[in-house]
């Protein structure tokens, strides 16, 4: 026993996995240690960081610095900004293609989706979409990218081989977030002001379901679905409901809402830990992150971060 303990002491502390959270008002990222559920680092970024995602090997992190009109590329070990990528004006959200090279960026002020090659650092396409694009998604096979436009109230379907639109589908008012599920057979799009999620059949682009939300004691105008994520088996979706301060638990097979979980004020986006047993939600107005025990569907801790936390991303440290 003593020899084992000595070996552990010599090896030093084992680094825990992390959740990275962008803070819009502070121009920073808060790094949360998943083991201790505490903030261990605060890293400076460009102005108004929102979207955040890691490369597939987690060697770099991409950050939408919206008011700096740049996508910043950072070394997650040192927190050093390595360089900026050309992004178009006011980048808000983006998605990394499965090829780990093409970055699809929603440019809210320009009504375009910009496609950037992260290796050459060049814009390879700019695609006209609707007014105020925000949400971005890419299918698991990489064949389709989606942009949602807040003012046009549409999901725009992009062929990633030609980098051209091939369909536009209406959703409810002010679409925000989009995700593919069921091995790319379905597309879900949240509509913030419409108060719904629209489900599409990807093969036909036809609407197949509409999910609505009703939180007891909360006025319907405050029930505003924005970000959402699926569990490991994709049988449950957790949906952030904005200023209602709740997360909805949705059965992804029946499209029925099974539960609501109270979190911080104006819940926006979220990220899971590696095995998806914990969910971390960004609560903009209260400036904190709520940690949810996924199997129990219970909020277990609130972690103070910077002002107006927006995006979140998981980083393994092994």
Short mmCIF file of C-alpha atoms in Angstrom, two decimals:
data_model
loop_
_atom_site.label_atom_id
_atom_site.label_comp_id
_atom_site.label_asym_id
_atom_site.label_seq_id
_atom_site.Cartn_x
_atom_site.Cartn_y
_atom_site.Cartn_z
CA UNK A 1 0.00 0.00 0.00
CA UNK A 2 2.82 2.44 0.90
CA UNK A 3 4.59 1.81 -2.39
CA UNK A 4 1.40 2.50 -4.35
CA UNK A 5 0.80 5.74 -2.43
CA UNK A 6 4.40 6.80 -2.97
CA UNK A 7 4.11 6.16 -6.68
CA UNK A 8 0.99 8.29 -6.87
CA UNK A 9 2.68 11.12 -5.01
CA UNK A 10 5.70 10.99 -7.30
CA UNK A 11 3.46 10.98 -10.38
CA UNK A 12 1.76 14.11 -9.11
CA UNK A 13 -1.93 15.08 -9.37
CA UNK A 14 -3.97 13.65 -12.22
CA UNK A 15 -5.49 16.43 -14.31
CA UNK A 16 -9.28 16.33 -14.56
CA UNK A 17 -11.39 16.89 -17.63
CA UNK A 18 -12.73 20.40 -18.14
CA UNK A 19 -15.71 22.45 -19.29
CA UNK A 20 -14.82 25.68 -21.07
CA UNK A 21 -17.34 28.55 -20.80
CA UNK A 22 -17.31 31.79 -22.80
CA UNK A 23 -18.24 34.98 -20.90
CA UNK A 24 -19.75 37.60 -23.23
CA UNK A 25 -19.39 40.65 -21.01
CA UNK A 26 -15.97 39.89 -19.54
CA UNK A 27 -14.20 38.86 -22.77
CA UNK A 28 -12.96 35.75 -21.00
CA UNK A 29 -13.25 31.98 -20.77
CA UNK A 30 -13.87 30.26 -17.44
CA UNK A 31 -12.35 26.77 -17.20
CA UNK A 32 -14.19 24.39 -14.86
CA UNK A 33 -12.51 21.32 -13.37
CA UNK A 34 -15.10 18.53 -13.71
CA UNK A 35 -13.75 16.62 -10.73
CA UNK A 36 -13.86 19.49 -8.22
CA UNK A 37 -16.61 21.49 -9.97
CA UNK A 38 -14.59 24.65 -9.48
CA UNK A 39 -13.20 27.30 -11.83
CA UNK A 40 -9.45 26.74 -12.12
CA UNK A 41 -8.51 29.25 -14.84
CA UNK A 42 -9.82 32.44 -16.39
CA UNK A 43 -8.44 33.17 -19.86
CA UNK A 44 -8.65 36.44 -21.80
CA UNK A 45 -10.15 36.40 -25.30
CA UNK A 46 -11.22 38.86 -27.94
CA UNK A 47 -14.36 40.94 -27.58
CA UNK A 48 -17.68 39.23 -26.79
CA UNK A 49 -16.79 35.54 -27.03
CA UNK A 50 -19.78 33.33 -27.80
CA UNK A 51 -19.45 30.12 -29.83
CA UNK A 52 -16.69 27.72 -28.75
CA UNK A 53 -15.53 24.35 -30.08
CA UNK A 54 -12.43 22.16 -30.00
CA UNK A 55 -10.59 20.42 -32.81
CA UNK A 56 -11.12 16.66 -32.84
CA UNK A 57 -7.85 15.99 -31.01
CA UNK A 58 -8.52 18.92 -28.63
CA UNK A 59 -5.13 20.44 -29.47
CA UNK A 60 -6.71 23.81 -30.32
CA UNK A 61 -9.90 25.60 -29.37
CA UNK A 62 -11.86 27.87 -31.71
CA UNK A 63 -13.65 30.90 -30.24
CA UNK A 64 -16.15 33.24 -31.90
CA UNK A 65 -14.98 36.68 -30.76
CA UNK A 66 -18.07 38.37 -32.16
CA UNK A 67 -17.24 42.03 -31.57
CA UNK A 68 -13.66 41.48 -32.74
CA UNK A 69 -15.04 40.09 -36.04
CA UNK A 70 -12.74 37.10 -35.70
CA UNK A 71 -12.56 33.42 -34.92
CA UNK A 72 -9.64 33.03 -32.56
CA UNK A 73 -7.52 29.89 -32.40
CA UNK A 74 -6.13 29.19 -28.92
CA UNK A 75 -3.70 26.73 -27.39
CA UNK A 76 -5.78 25.24 -24.53
CA UNK A 77 -2.69 24.30 -22.54
CA UNK A 78 -1.26 27.81 -22.35
CA UNK A 79 -4.31 29.96 -23.12
CA UNK A 80 -2.25 31.70 -25.82
CA UNK A 81 -4.13 32.94 -28.88
CA UNK A 82 -2.16 31.45 -31.76
CA UNK A 83 -3.82 33.36 -34.58
CA UNK A 84 -7.15 34.60 -35.90
CA UNK A 85 -9.13 33.09 -38.74
CA UNK A 86 -10.99 35.24 -41.29
CA UNK A 87 -14.60 34.93 -40.25
CA UNK A 88 -16.69 37.69 -41.76
CA UNK A 89 -18.47 40.22 -39.56
CA UNK A 90 -19.99 39.35 -36.18
CA UNK A 91 -19.41 35.59 -36.03
CA UNK A 92 -21.80 34.13 -33.46
CA UNK A 93 -21.88 30.36 -33.82
CA UNK A 94 -19.95 27.87 -35.89
CA UNK A 95 -19.56 24.16 -36.45
CA UNK A 96 -16.49 22.14 -37.36
CA UNK A 97 -16.90 19.71 -40.25
CA UNK A 98 -16.05 16.03 -39.54
CA UNK A 99 -12.98 16.51 -41.76
CA UNK A 100 -11.61 18.58 -38.82
CA UNK A 101 -10.66 21.28 -41.29
CA UNK A 102 -13.65 23.23 -42.60
CA UNK A 103 -15.29 25.63 -40.17
CA UNK A 104 -18.83 26.81 -41.01
CA UNK A 105 -19.49 30.21 -39.42
CA UNK A 106 -22.76 32.15 -39.08
CA UNK A 107 -22.21 35.86 -39.76
CA UNK A 108 -25.16 37.61 -38.14
CA UNK A 109 -24.62 41.09 -39.63
CA UNK A 110 -23.88 39.96 -43.20
CA UNK A 111 -26.59 37.32 -43.79
CA UNK A 112 -23.97 34.82 -44.93
CA UNK A 113 -22.35 31.60 -43.86
CA UNK A 114 -18.57 31.75 -44.19
CA UNK A 115 -16.59 28.56 -44.76
CA UNK A 116 -12.98 28.75 -43.61
CA UNK A 117 -10.16 26.27 -44.16
CA UNK A 118 -8.52 26.13 -40.73
CA UNK A 119 -5.22 24.86 -42.14
CA UNK A 120 -4.68 27.41 -44.92
CA UNK A 121 -6.56 30.09 -42.93
CA UNK A 122 -8.45 31.09 -46.07
CA UNK A 123 -12.13 31.66 -46.79
CA UNK A 124 -13.18 28.99 -49.27
CA UNK A 125 -16.85 29.96 -49.62
CA UNK A 126 -19.39 32.55 -48.56
CA UNK A 127 -22.97 31.38 -48.85
CA UNK A 128 -25.95 33.74 -48.88
CA UNK A 129 -28.52 32.70 -46.29
CA UNK A 130 -31.37 34.45 -44.47
CA UNK A 131 -31.29 37.58 -42.32
CA UNK A 132 -29.40 37.31 -39.00
CA UNK A 133 -27.99 33.79 -39.27
CA UNK A 134 -27.08 32.20 -35.94
CA UNK A 135 -27.39 28.45 -35.46
CA UNK A 136 -25.02 26.04 -37.21
CA UNK A 137 -25.01 22.24 -37.51
CA UNK A 138 -23.36 19.62 -39.69
CA UNK A 139 -24.58 16.08 -40.36
CA UNK A 140 -22.55 13.17 -38.95
CA UNK A 141 -21.45 12.14 -42.46
CA UNK A 142 -20.47 15.74 -43.26
CA UNK A 143 -22.69 15.95 -46.34
CA UNK A 144 -25.02 18.68 -45.07
CA UNK A 145 -24.48 21.88 -43.11
CA UNK A 146 -27.35 23.87 -41.63
CA UNK A 147 -27.63 27.59 -40.91
CA UNK A 148 -30.64 29.02 -39.08
CA UNK A 149 -31.64 32.63 -39.68
CA UNK A 150 -33.36 34.49 -36.86
CA UNK A 151 -35.28 37.07 -38.89
CA UNK A 152 -36.09 34.98 -41.97
CA UNK A 153 -37.28 32.13 -39.69
CA UNK A 154 -35.69 29.42 -41.78
CA UNK A 155 -33.25 26.55 -41.70
CA UNK A 156 -30.96 26.71 -44.73
CA UNK A 157 -29.60 23.40 -46.07
CA UNK A 158 -26.09 23.51 -47.55
CA UNK A 159 -24.49 20.82 -49.72
CA UNK A 160 -20.95 20.70 -48.32
CA UNK A 161 -19.52 19.31 -51.58
CA UNK A 162 -20.69 22.24 -53.70
CA UNK A 163 -21.01 24.74 -50.78
CA UNK A 164 -24.42 25.76 -52.15
CA UNK A 165 -27.94 25.87 -50.74
CA UNK A 166 -30.24 23.08 -51.84
CA UNK A 167 -33.25 23.73 -49.58
CA UNK A 168 -34.83 26.28 -47.25
CA UNK A 169 -37.40 25.23 -44.66
CA UNK A 170 -39.62 27.41 -42.50
CA UNK A 171 -39.55 27.14 -38.71
CA UNK A 172 -41.20 29.19 -35.98
CA UNK A 173 -40.09 32.67 -34.96
CA UNK A 174 -36.42 33.34 -34.26
CA UNK A 175 -34.63 30.01 -34.74
CA UNK A 176 -31.53 29.65 -32.62
CA UNK A 177 -29.91 26.22 -32.40
CA UNK A 178 -29.80 23.16 -34.67
CA UNK A 179 -28.63 19.58 -34.16
CA UNK A 180 -28.67 16.38 -36.21
CA UNK A 181 -29.61 13.17 -34.44
CA UNK A 182 -30.48 9.51 -35.08
CA UNK A 183 -27.36 8.99 -37.21
CA UNK A 184 -28.23 12.06 -39.24
CA UNK A 185 -31.80 11.05 -40.06
CA UNK A 186 -33.38 13.92 -38.10
CA UNK A 187 -32.70 17.63 -37.74
CA UNK A 188 -33.96 19.54 -34.69
CA UNK A 189 -34.23 23.36 -34.74
CA UNK A 190 -35.21 25.49 -31.72
CA UNK A 191 -37.26 28.67 -32.15
CA UNK A 192 -36.75 31.11 -29.31
CA UNK A 193 -39.77 33.40 -29.73
CA UNK A 194 -41.95 30.71 -31.29
CA UNK A 195 -41.39 28.62 -28.17
CA UNK A 196 -40.94 25.37 -30.08
CA UNK A 197 -38.53 22.84 -31.54
CA UNK A 198 -39.22 21.70 -35.10
CA UNK A 199 -38.11 18.21 -36.13
CA UNK A 200 -37.32 17.49 -39.80
CA UNK A 201 -36.78 14.32 -41.77
CA UNK A 202 -33.35 14.93 -43.32
CA UNK A 203 -33.99 12.80 -46.42
CA UNK A 204 -37.03 14.84 -47.46
CA UNK A 205 -36.54 18.07 -45.46
CA UNK A 206 -40.18 17.61 -44.38
CA UNK A 207 -41.38 18.59 -40.92
CA UNK A 208 -42.25 15.51 -38.87
CA UNK A 209 -42.88 16.87 -35.37
CA UNK A 210 -43.29 20.04 -33.34
CA UNK A 211 -42.37 20.18 -29.66
CA UNK A 212 -43.90 22.82 -27.37
CA UNK A 213 -43.13 23.70 -23.76
CA UNK A 214 -45.22 24.81 -20.80
CA UNK A 215 -43.57 25.53 -17.44
CA UNK A 216 -45.95 25.79 -14.50
CA UNK A 217 -46.06 29.30 -13.07
CA UNK A 218 -44.03 30.80 -15.94
CA UNK A 219 -45.63 33.08 -18.56
CA UNK A 220 -45.43 31.51 -22.05
CA UNK A 221 -43.51 34.55 -23.35
CA UNK A 222 -40.61 33.61 -21.06
CA UNK A 223 -40.42 30.01 -22.25
CA UNK A 224 -37.84 30.45 -25.00
CA UNK A 225 -35.99 27.34 -26.26
CA UNK A 226 -32.42 28.01 -27.37
CA UNK A 227 -29.55 25.51 -26.99
CA UNK A 228 -30.08 21.77 -26.56
CA UNK A 229 -28.08 18.55 -26.38
CA UNK A 230 -28.82 14.81 -26.64
CA UNK A 231 -27.84 12.04 -24.24
CA UNK A 232 -25.47 9.24 -25.22
CA UNK A 233 -28.26 7.04 -26.60
CA UNK A 234 -30.00 10.04 -28.19
CA UNK A 235 -33.22 9.04 -26.45
CA UNK A 236 -33.42 12.23 -24.35
CA UNK A 237 -32.86 15.87 -25.27
CA UNK A 238 -32.11 18.55 -22.67
CA UNK A 239 -33.40 21.92 -23.88
CA UNK A 240 -32.46 25.33 -22.45
CA UNK A 241 -35.56 27.51 -22.07
CA UNK A 242 -33.93 30.93 -21.73
CA UNK A 243 -35.55 33.40 -19.29
CA UNK A 244 -37.90 30.73 -17.90
CA UNK A 245 -34.77 29.56 -16.02
CA UNK A 246 -35.53 25.90 -16.71
CA UNK A 247 -34.15 22.99 -18.68
CA UNK A 248 -36.75 20.79 -20.40
CA UNK A 249 -36.24 17.04 -20.54
CA UNK A 250 -37.68 15.76 -23.84
CA UNK A 251 -38.24 12.15 -24.91
CA UNK A 252 -36.61 12.10 -28.33
CA UNK A 253 -38.69 9.10 -29.46
CA UNK A 254 -42.16 10.39 -28.53
CA UNK A 255 -41.31 14.15 -28.61
CA UNK A 256 -43.05 14.53 -25.25
CA UNK A 257 -41.68 16.72 -22.46
CA UNK A 258 -41.05 14.51 -19.43
CA UNK A 259 -39.66 16.96 -16.89
CA UNK A 260 -38.40 20.47 -16.16
CA UNK A 261 -35.29 21.30 -14.10
CA UNK A 262 -34.82 24.68 -12.41
CA UNK A 263 -31.40 26.23 -13.14
CA UNK A 264 -29.90 29.75 -13.16
CA UNK A 265 -31.29 32.88 -14.82
CA UNK A 266 -31.55 32.98 -18.63
CA UNK A 267 -30.13 29.57 -19.42
CA UNK A 268 -28.57 29.64 -22.86
CA UNK A 269 -26.34 26.70 -23.87
CA UNK A 270 -24.84 23.57 -22.32
CA UNK A 271 -22.19 20.86 -22.52
CA UNK A 272 -21.89 17.32 -21.18
CA UNK A 273 -18.92 15.68 -19.52
CA UNK A 274 -17.38 12.71 -21.37
CA UNK A 275 -19.83 9.97 -20.31
CA UNK A 276 -22.76 12.43 -20.32
CA UNK A 277 -23.55 11.80 -16.67
CA UNK A 278 -23.22 15.52 -15.90
CA UNK A 279 -24.65 18.47 -17.81
CA UNK A 280 -23.29 22.01 -17.45
CA UNK A 281 -25.65 24.88 -18.38
CA UNK A 282 -24.63 28.50 -19.04
CA UNK A 283 -26.91 30.96 -17.23
CA UNK A 284 -26.35 34.42 -18.67
CA UNK A 285 -28.09 36.79 -16.29
CA UNK A 286 -27.05 35.05 -13.06
CA UNK A 287 -23.48 34.65 -14.32
CA UNK A 288 -23.15 31.03 -13.32
CA UNK A 289 -23.16 27.44 -14.54
CA UNK A 290 -25.63 24.89 -13.18
CA UNK A 291 -24.42 21.29 -12.90
CA UNK A 292 -27.13 18.68 -13.51
CA UNK A 293 -26.91 15.03 -12.51
CA UNK A 294 -28.27 13.51 -15.72
CA UNK A 295 -29.51 10.10 -14.42
CA UNK A 296 -31.33 11.81 -11.52
CA UNK A 297 -32.41 14.86 -13.56
CA UNK A 298 -31.39 17.02 -10.63
CA UNK A 299 -29.41 20.26 -10.33
CA UNK A 300 -26.60 19.58 -7.87
CA UNK A 301 -24.42 22.70 -7.90
CA UNK A 302 -24.11 26.28 -9.13
CA UNK A 303 -20.63 27.47 -10.19
CA UNK A 304 -19.94 31.22 -10.44
CA UNK A 305 -18.19 32.17 -13.70
CA UNK A 306 -17.86 35.48 -15.59
CA UNK A 307 -20.53 37.91 -16.70
CA UNK A 308 -23.07 36.60 -19.20
CA UNK A 309 -21.78 33.08 -19.84
CA UNK A 310 -22.87 31.99 -23.32
CA UNK A 311 -21.17 28.94 -24.88
CA UNK A 312 -19.76 25.77 -23.37
CA UNK A 313 -17.51 22.96 -24.60
CA UNK A 314 -16.00 19.80 -23.12
CA UNK A 315 -12.23 19.21 -23.05
CA UNK A 316 -10.65 15.90 -22.01
CA UNK A 317 -7.21 16.33 -20.50
CA UNK A 318 -5.83 12.80 -20.91
#
